[in-house]
């Protein structure tokens, strides 16, 4: 993997610096409900401003369909960003044209402006050269700090890097360095945990991982499809019957590659999918017709522990059970704590990512103890699938 230029190489003083950030934060009733993404971009913004650069922030928000709409405006995010930065953040209600250039021209070194949602223009997602050129007029150099949008070849995430000197921001740098240590050049043995609802949404991921890791630990609803593929009766558990052959093919590929698959041997079995539903711990060989496997059981947790103890590196995406519903968060919590304490002891490098995984690890109270937690959903998954990310490739030196 070739290296990319970072802020260490960028001379930002008095320059207009176009900084692509991810401000696509969740909102509830018009308020930002989780500011994690805002906090992640603060170091890059402060560093450029403190070095005397004029910070011009580009970001998308939501999925606007037909041009500008109030619901997808970044205006209220600018105010929250300003609170978190403890510095003023100007806002321009368009990201190109005279509205944007007037706002940029008004900047003094160290000032910050956020331009309106790039996706209000169709050229953004089409990576249209005319739109890219309009954006490029607003800056002298380009810094991409939005790893989580790097799986998209859009104008502000990829196109700009070809028109101007391009650098990785600090969050992008940290993210790429962490994930490279975990899968591109890892200390072996490597264990991967893949959980979550369905095999169908993580097929490419599973197929790539069996070729790369030493242990593939499968949990969540998707484990049921693998159990069914092995001829087990999984009752009314979530199971994709049309993917049994696919699951068998993945098991075969793992055998050929020397990858050990770890599947649950026991589970928390319940008749209803709801919090505090009556449940029993039972063997996955004896699931009744009206029961569902909603979490892994103690024997399976011990199997995962054995794999993690012999691994040096862990990558994790997806929970072991229906972790939003107590007590079906027990398996995920137990494994999360185990991985955290192995990391603390210096025995494991642990990288986790994806929306539900981040919530599950937060819920288990161990996020701070992992080596790295990626807030990037799609980009993290595509990286785990072995795909190259256009936004990262474009800033390589
Ligand atoms: P994903 O978005 O694919 O990572 O899936 C996460 C979702 O999978 C969560 O909402 C969990 O509730 C769900 N899930 C995990 N294990 C199970 C299970 N055994 N049965 C049903 N849903 C599950």
Coordinates of C-alpha atoms and ligand atoms in Angstrom, one line a residue:
X1 CA 0.0 0.0 0.0
X2 CA 1.5 3.3 -1.0
X3 CA 1.5 6.1 1.6
X4 CA -0.5 9.2 1.3
X5 CA 0.4 12.8 2.1
X6 CA -0.8 14.0 5.5
X7 CA -1.1 17.4 7.1
X8 CA 2.6 17.1 8.0
X9 CA 3.4 17.8 4.4
X10 CA 0.8 20.5 3.8
X11 CA 1.7 24.2 3.8
X12 CA -1.7 25.6 4.8
X13 CA -0.7 29.1 6.0
X14 CA -2.8 31.8 4.3
X15 CA -4.2 29.1 1.9
X16 CA -7.8 28.4 1.3
X17 CA -8.1 24.8 2.4
X18 CA -11.0 22.8 1.1
X19 CA -11.6 20.2 3.9
X20 CA -14.0 17.3 3.2
X21 CA -15.5 16.2 6.5
X22 CA -18.3 13.9 7.5
X23 CA -21.0 15.8 9.3
X24 CA -23.8 13.4 8.5
X25 CA -24.9 13.1 12.1
X26 CA -28.1 11.6 13.3
X27 CA -30.8 14.1 14.2
X28 CA -33.9 13.7 16.4
X29 CA -36.5 16.4 16.5
X30 CA -34.2 18.9 14.8
X31 CA -31.4 18.3 17.3
X32 CA -28.1 16.4 16.8
X33 CA -28.6 13.2 18.8
X34 CA -25.0 11.8 18.5
X35 CA -22.1 14.2 17.9
X36 CA -19.4 11.5 17.6
X37 CA -18.7 12.4 13.9
X38 CA -18.5 16.1 14.8
X39 CA -16.0 15.4 17.5
X40 CA -13.9 13.3 15.1
X41 CA -13.2 16.2 12.7
X42 CA -12.3 18.8 15.3
X43 CA -8.5 18.0 15.4
X44 CA -8.1 18.5 11.6
X45 CA -10.1 21.8 11.6
X46 CA -8.2 23.2 14.6
X47 CA -4.8 22.2 13.2
X48 CA -5.4 23.9 9.9
X49 CA -6.9 27.0 11.5
X50 CA -4.1 27.2 14.1
X51 CA -1.5 27.0 11.3
X52 CA -3.1 30.0 9.6
X53 CA -5.2 28.3 7.0
X54 CA -8.6 29.4 5.9
X55 CA -10.9 26.4 6.5
X56 CA -13.6 25.8 3.9
X57 CA -15.6 22.8 5.0
X58 CA -17.4 20.6 2.5
X59 CA -19.9 17.9 3.6
X60 CA -23.0 16.1 2.6
X61 CA -26.1 15.6 4.8
X62 CA -28.8 13.0 4.3
X63 CA -30.0 11.9 0.9
X64 CA -31.7 15.0 -0.7
X65 CA -33.5 14.0 -3.9
X66 CA -34.2 17.1 -5.9
X67 CA -31.9 19.9 -4.9
X68 CA -32.0 22.0 -1.8
X69 CA -34.5 21.2 1.0
X70 CA -34.7 22.5 4.6
X71 CA -34.6 19.1 6.1
X72 CA -31.2 18.3 4.7
X73 CA -29.6 21.7 5.2
X74 CA -26.3 21.8 7.2
X75 CA -27.2 25.1 8.7
X76 CA -28.1 23.8 12.1
X77 CA -25.0 21.5 12.1
X78 CA -22.8 24.6 11.6
X79 CA -24.1 25.9 15.0
X80 CA -23.4 22.6 16.8
X81 CA -20.0 22.4 15.1
X82 CA -19.2 25.9 16.4
X83 CA -20.2 24.9 20.0
X84 CA -17.9 21.8 19.8
X85 CA -15.0 23.8 18.3
X86 CA -15.6 26.7 20.7
X87 CA -14.9 28.9 17.7
X88 CA -17.1 30.7 15.2
X89 CA -18.2 28.8 12.1
X90 CA -19.7 30.8 9.3
X91 CA -22.3 29.2 7.0
X92 CA -22.8 29.7 3.3
X93 CA -26.2 28.6 1.9
X94 CA -24.6 27.1 -1.2
X95 CA -21.4 25.2 -1.9
X96 CA -20.6 26.7 -5.3
X97 CA -21.2 30.0 -7.2
X98 CA -21.0 33.5 -5.8
X99 CA -22.7 32.7 -2.5
X100 CA -19.9 30.3 -1.7
X101 CA -17.0 32.4 -3.2
X102 CA -18.2 35.5 -1.3
X103 CA -18.1 33.5 1.9
X104 CA -14.7 32.2 1.2
X105 CA -13.3 35.6 0.1
X106 CA -14.4 37.0 3.5
X107 CA -12.2 34.5 5.4
X108 CA -9.1 35.6 7.3
X109 CA -6.4 33.1 8.2
X110 CA -7.7 30.9 11.0
X111 CA -11.4 31.4 10.0
X112 CA -13.8 28.6 9.3
X113 CA -16.8 28.4 7.0
X114 CA -19.1 25.5 6.4
X115 CA -20.7 25.3 2.9
X116 CA -24.2 24.0 2.3
X117 CA -24.8 20.3 1.6
X118 CA -22.8 19.2 -1.5
X119 CA -25.6 16.7 -2.4
X120 CA -27.9 19.6 -3.2
X121 CA -26.2 19.5 -6.5
X122 CA -26.5 16.5 -8.8
X123 CA -22.9 16.9 -9.8
X124 CA -21.7 15.7 -6.4
X125 CA -22.8 12.1 -6.6
X126 CA -22.1 12.0 -10.4
X127 CA -18.5 13.3 -9.8
X128 CA -19.3 15.6 -12.6
X129 CA -16.1 17.4 -13.8
X130 CA -17.9 20.8 -14.1
X131 CA -19.1 20.6 -10.5
X132 CA -15.7 19.4 -9.4
X133 CA -14.1 22.5 -11.1
X134 CA -16.7 24.8 -9.4
X135 CA -15.7 23.4 -6.0
X136 CA -12.0 23.6 -6.9
X137 CA -12.2 27.3 -7.6
X138 CA -12.9 27.8 -3.9
X139 CA -9.6 26.4 -2.6
X140 CA -5.9 26.2 -3.0
X141 CA -5.4 22.7 -1.5
X142 CA -7.7 19.8 -0.6
X143 CA -7.8 17.8 2.6
X144 CA -10.0 14.7 2.9
X145 CA -10.9 13.9 6.5
X146 CA -14.0 11.9 5.7
X147 CA -13.0 8.2 5.7
X148 CA -16.6 7.3 6.2
X149 CA -17.5 8.7 2.8
X150 CA -14.4 7.4 1.1
X151 CA -16.2 4.4 -0.5
X152 CA -18.0 6.9 -2.7
X153 CA -16.3 8.4 -5.8
X154 CA -18.1 11.7 -5.5
X155 CA -16.9 15.1 -6.5
X156 CA -16.0 16.2 -2.9
X157 CA -14.7 12.8 -1.8
X158 CA -12.7 11.9 -4.9
X159 CA -12.9 14.3 -7.9
X160 CA -11.2 17.2 -6.1
X161 CA -8.1 15.1 -5.2
X162 CA -7.3 15.0 -8.9
X163 CA -7.5 18.7 -9.4
X164 CA -5.5 20.1 -6.5
X165 CA -2.7 19.1 -4.1
X166 CA -4.5 16.5 -1.9
X167 CA -3.8 15.4 1.7
X168 CA -5.3 13.2 4.4
X169 CA -6.8 14.8 7.4
X170 CA -5.9 13.5 10.9
X171 CA -9.1 11.4 11.2
X172 CA -8.6 9.9 7.8
X173 CA -5.0 9.2 8.6
X174 CA -5.8 7.5 12.0
X175 CA -8.5 5.4 10.4
X176 CA -6.5 4.2 7.5
X177 CA -3.5 3.5 9.7
X178 CA -5.6 1.5 12.2
X179 CA -7.4 -0.6 9.6
X180 CA -4.2 -1.3 7.7
X181 CA -2.6 -2.7 10.8
X182 CA -5.6 -5.0 11.2
X183 CA -6.0 -6.6 7.8
X184 CA -3.3 -5.5 5.3
X185 CA -0.3 -6.2 7.4
X186 CA -1.5 -7.8 10.6
X187 CA 0.2 -9.7 13.3
X188 CA -1.1 -13.3 13.1
X189 CA -3.2 -15.1 14.0
X190 CA -6.0 -12.9 12.9
X191 CA -9.6 -13.4 14.2
X192 CA -12.6 -11.8 12.6
X193 CA -16.0 -11.6 14.2
X194 CA -18.9 -11.2 11.8
X195 CA -22.3 -10.9 13.3
X196 CA -25.6 -9.1 12.7
X197 CA -28.8 -10.0 11.0
X198 CA -28.3 -11.5 7.6
X199 CA -25.7 -13.4 5.5
X200 CA -27.1 -11.7 2.4
X201 CA -25.9 -8.2 3.5
X202 CA -22.4 -9.5 4.3
X203 CA -21.6 -12.1 1.6
X204 CA -18.7 -10.2 0.1
X205 CA -17.3 -9.7 3.6
X206 CA -17.5 -13.3 4.5
X207 CA -16.0 -14.4 1.2
X208 CA -13.0 -12.0 1.6
X209 CA -12.4 -12.8 5.2
X210 CA -12.1 -16.6 4.8
X211 CA -9.2 -16.0 2.6
X212 CA -7.4 -13.6 5.0
X213 CA -8.1 -14.6 8.6
X214 CA -7.2 -17.5 10.7
X215 CA -10.4 -17.6 12.7
X216 CA -13.8 -16.5 11.4
X217 CA -16.2 -16.2 14.3
X218 CA -19.8 -16.0 13.1
X219 CA -22.6 -14.8 15.3
X220 CA -26.0 -13.1 15.2
X221 CA -28.9 -14.0 13.0
X222 CA -26.5 -14.9 10.2
X223 CA -25.0 -17.8 12.2
X224 CA -28.5 -19.5 12.0
X225 CA -28.1 -19.8 8.2
X226 CA -24.8 -21.5 8.7
X227 CA -26.2 -23.8 11.3
X228 CA -29.1 -24.7 9.0
X229 CA -26.6 -25.3 6.2
X230 CA -25.0 -27.9 8.5
X231 CA -28.4 -29.6 8.7
X232 CA -29.4 -28.2 12.1
X233 CA -33.0 -27.3 12.8
X234 CA -33.2 -23.7 13.9
X235 CA -36.9 -23.4 14.7
X236 CA -38.3 -20.0 13.8
X237 CA -35.0 -18.3 14.1
X238 CA -34.0 -15.7 11.5
X239 CA -32.6 -17.8 8.7
X240 CA -32.1 -17.3 5.0
X241 CA -33.1 -20.6 3.6
X242 CA -32.2 -19.6 0.0
X243 CA -28.6 -19.1 1.1
X244 CA -27.9 -22.5 2.5
X245 CA -25.8 -23.5 -0.6
X246 CA -23.9 -20.2 -0.3
X247 CA -23.2 -20.8 3.3
X248 CA -21.9 -24.3 2.5
X249 CA -19.7 -22.8 -0.2
X250 CA -18.2 -20.3 2.3
X251 CA -17.6 -23.2 4.8
X252 CA -15.8 -25.1 2.0
X253 CA -13.7 -22.1 1.0
X254 CA -12.7 -21.6 4.7
X255 CA -11.6 -25.2 4.9
X256 CA -9.5 -24.8 1.7
X257 CA -7.9 -21.6 3.0
X258 CA -7.1 -23.1 6.5
X259 CA -9.5 -20.7 8.2
X260 CA -11.2 -22.1 11.3
X261 CA -14.9 -21.2 11.4
X262 CA -16.3 -20.7 14.9
X263 CA -20.1 -21.1 15.0
X264 CA -22.3 -21.1 18.1
X265 CA -22.9 -24.4 19.8
X266 CA -25.5 -23.1 22.2
X267 CA -27.8 -20.1 22.4
X268 CA -30.3 -18.1 24.2
X269 CA -33.6 -19.5 22.9
X270 CA -36.9 -17.6 23.2
X271 CA -40.4 -17.7 21.7
X272 CA -40.8 -14.0 21.3
X273 CA -38.5 -11.3 19.8
X274 CA -38.8 -8.8 22.6
X275 CA -36.9 -7.5 25.6
X276 CA -37.2 -9.8 28.7
X277 CA -38.9 -12.5 26.7
X278 CA -38.7 -15.8 28.7
X279 CA -35.7 -17.6 27.5
X280 CA -33.6 -20.8 28.1
X281 CA -30.1 -21.6 27.3
X282 CA -30.0 -24.6 25.0
X283 CA -28.0 -26.5 22.5
X284 CA -28.3 -25.4 18.9
X285 CA -29.0 -29.0 18.0
X286 CA -32.2 -29.0 20.0
X287 CA -34.2 -25.8 19.0
X288 CA -37.9 -26.3 19.2
X289 CA -40.2 -25.4 16.3
X290 CA -41.5 -22.3 18.1
X291 CA -38.1 -21.1 19.4
X292 CA -35.7 -18.6 18.1
X293 CA -31.9 -18.3 18.7
X294 CA -31.5 -14.7 19.8
X295 CA -28.0 -14.8 21.3
X296 CA -25.1 -17.0 21.8
X297 CA -24.8 -19.1 25.0
X298 CA -22.0 -19.6 27.6
X299 CA -20.4 -22.6 25.8
X300 CA -20.2 -20.5 22.6
X301 CA -18.8 -17.6 24.6
X302 CA -16.1 -19.9 25.8
X303 CA -15.3 -21.0 22.2
X304 CA -15.0 -17.4 21.2
X305 CA -12.7 -16.8 24.1
X306 CA -10.4 -19.6 23.1
X307 CA -10.1 -18.2 19.6
X308 CA -9.5 -14.6 20.8
X309 CA -6.9 -15.8 23.3
X310 CA -4.9 -17.4 20.5
X311 CA -5.2 -14.4 18.2
X312 CA -3.0 -11.3 18.0
X313 CA -5.4 -9.2 15.9
X314 CA -9.2 -8.9 15.9
X315 CA -11.5 -7.2 13.4
X316 CA -15.2 -7.0 14.4
X317 CA -18.4 -6.1 12.6
X318 CA -21.9 -7.1 13.8
X319 CA -23.3 -8.1 17.2
X320 CA -23.7 -11.7 18.5
X321 CA -27.4 -11.4 19.2
X322 CA -30.3 -9.1 19.3
X323 CA -28.3 -6.8 21.5
X324 CA -30.9 -4.0 21.7
X325 CA -33.2 -6.4 23.7
X326 CA -32.0 -7.4 27.1
X327 CA -31.0 -10.1 28.0
X328 CA -30.0 -10.9 24.4
X329 CA -27.1 -8.5 24.7
X330 CA -25.2 -10.9 27.1
X331 CA -23.1 -12.7 24.4
X332 CA -22.0 -9.4 22.7
X333 CA -21.2 -7.8 26.1
X334 CA -19.2 -10.8 27.3
X335 CA -17.1 -11.0 24.1
X336 CA -16.7 -7.2 24.0
X337 CA -15.3 -7.2 27.6
X338 CA -13.0 -10.1 26.8
X339 CA -11.6 -8.4 23.7
X340 CA -11.2 -5.1 25.7
X341 CA -9.3 -6.8 28.5
X342 CA -7.0 -8.7 26.0
X343 CA -6.4 -5.3 24.3
X344 CA -5.6 -3.7 27.6
X345 CA -3.1 -6.4 28.4
X346 CA -1.3 -5.7 25.1
X347 CA -2.2 -9.2 23.8
X348 CA -4.6 -8.1 21.0
X349 CA -4.9 -5.3 18.5
X350 CA -8.7 -4.8 18.2
X351 CA -10.5 -2.9 15.5
X352 CA -14.2 -2.7 15.2
X353 CA -16.6 -0.8 13.0
X354 CA -20.1 -0.3 11.6
X355 CA -23.1 1.4 13.1
X356 CA -24.6 -1.4 15.2
X357 CA -21.3 -2.6 16.3
X358 CA -20.3 0.8 17.6
X359 CA -23.6 1.0 19.6
X360 CA -23.2 -2.5 20.9
X361 CA -19.6 -1.7 22.1
X362 CA -20.7 1.6 23.6
X363 CA -23.5 -0.3 25.4
X364 CA -21.0 -2.8 26.7
X365 CA -18.9 0.2 28.0
X366 CA -15.7 -0.9 26.4
X367 CA -15.3 1.5 23.4
X368 CA -12.4 3.3 24.9
X369 CA -10.4 0.1 25.4
X370 CA -10.5 -1.1 21.8
X371 CA -7.4 -0.2 19.7
X372 CA -9.6 1.6 17.2
X373 CA -13.4 1.9 16.6
X374 CA -14.4 3.1 13.2
X375 CA -17.6 5.1 13.0
X376 CA -17.7 4.5 9.2
X377 CA -20.4 2.1 8.3
X378 CA -20.3 1.4 4.5
X379 CA -16.6 2.4 4.1
X380 CA -15.5 0.1 7.0
X381 CA -17.5 -2.8 5.5
X382 CA -16.1 -2.2 2.0
X383 CA -12.6 -2.2 3.4
X384 CA -13.3 -5.5 5.2
X385 CA -14.7 -6.8 1.9
X386 CA -11.2 -6.2 0.4
X387 CA -12.4 -3.4 -1.9
X388 CA -10.3 -0.3 -2.5
X389 CA -11.9 2.9 -1.4
X390 CA -11.9 5.6 -4.1
X391 CA -11.6 8.5 -1.6
X392 CA -8.5 6.9 -0.1
X393 CA -6.9 5.9 -3.4
X394 CA -7.2 9.4 -4.7
X395 CA -5.1 10.9 -2.0
X396 CA -2.3 8.4 -2.2
X397 CA 1.1 10.0 -3.0
Ligands
LIG1 P1 -26.4 -5.7 11.1 O1 -26.9 -4.4 10.8 O2 -26.4 -6.7 9.9 O3 -25.0 -5.7 11.8 O4 -27.4 -6.4 12.1 C1 -27.6 -5.9 13.4 C2 -28.9 -6.4 13.8 O5 -28.9 -7.8 13.9 C3 -29.3 -6.0 15.2 O6 -30.4 -5.1 15.1 C4 -29.6 -7.2 16.0 O7 -30.8 -7.2 16.7 C5 -29.9 -8.3 14.8 N1 -29.6 -9.6 15.3 C6 -28.5 -10.1 15.8 N2 -28.6 -11.4 16.2 C7 -29.8 -11.7 15.9 C8 -30.6 -13.0 16.0 N3 -30.0 -14.0 16.5 N4 -31.9 -13.0 15.6 C9 -32.4 -11.8 15.1 N5 -31.8 -10.7 14.9 C10 -30.5 -10.6 15.3

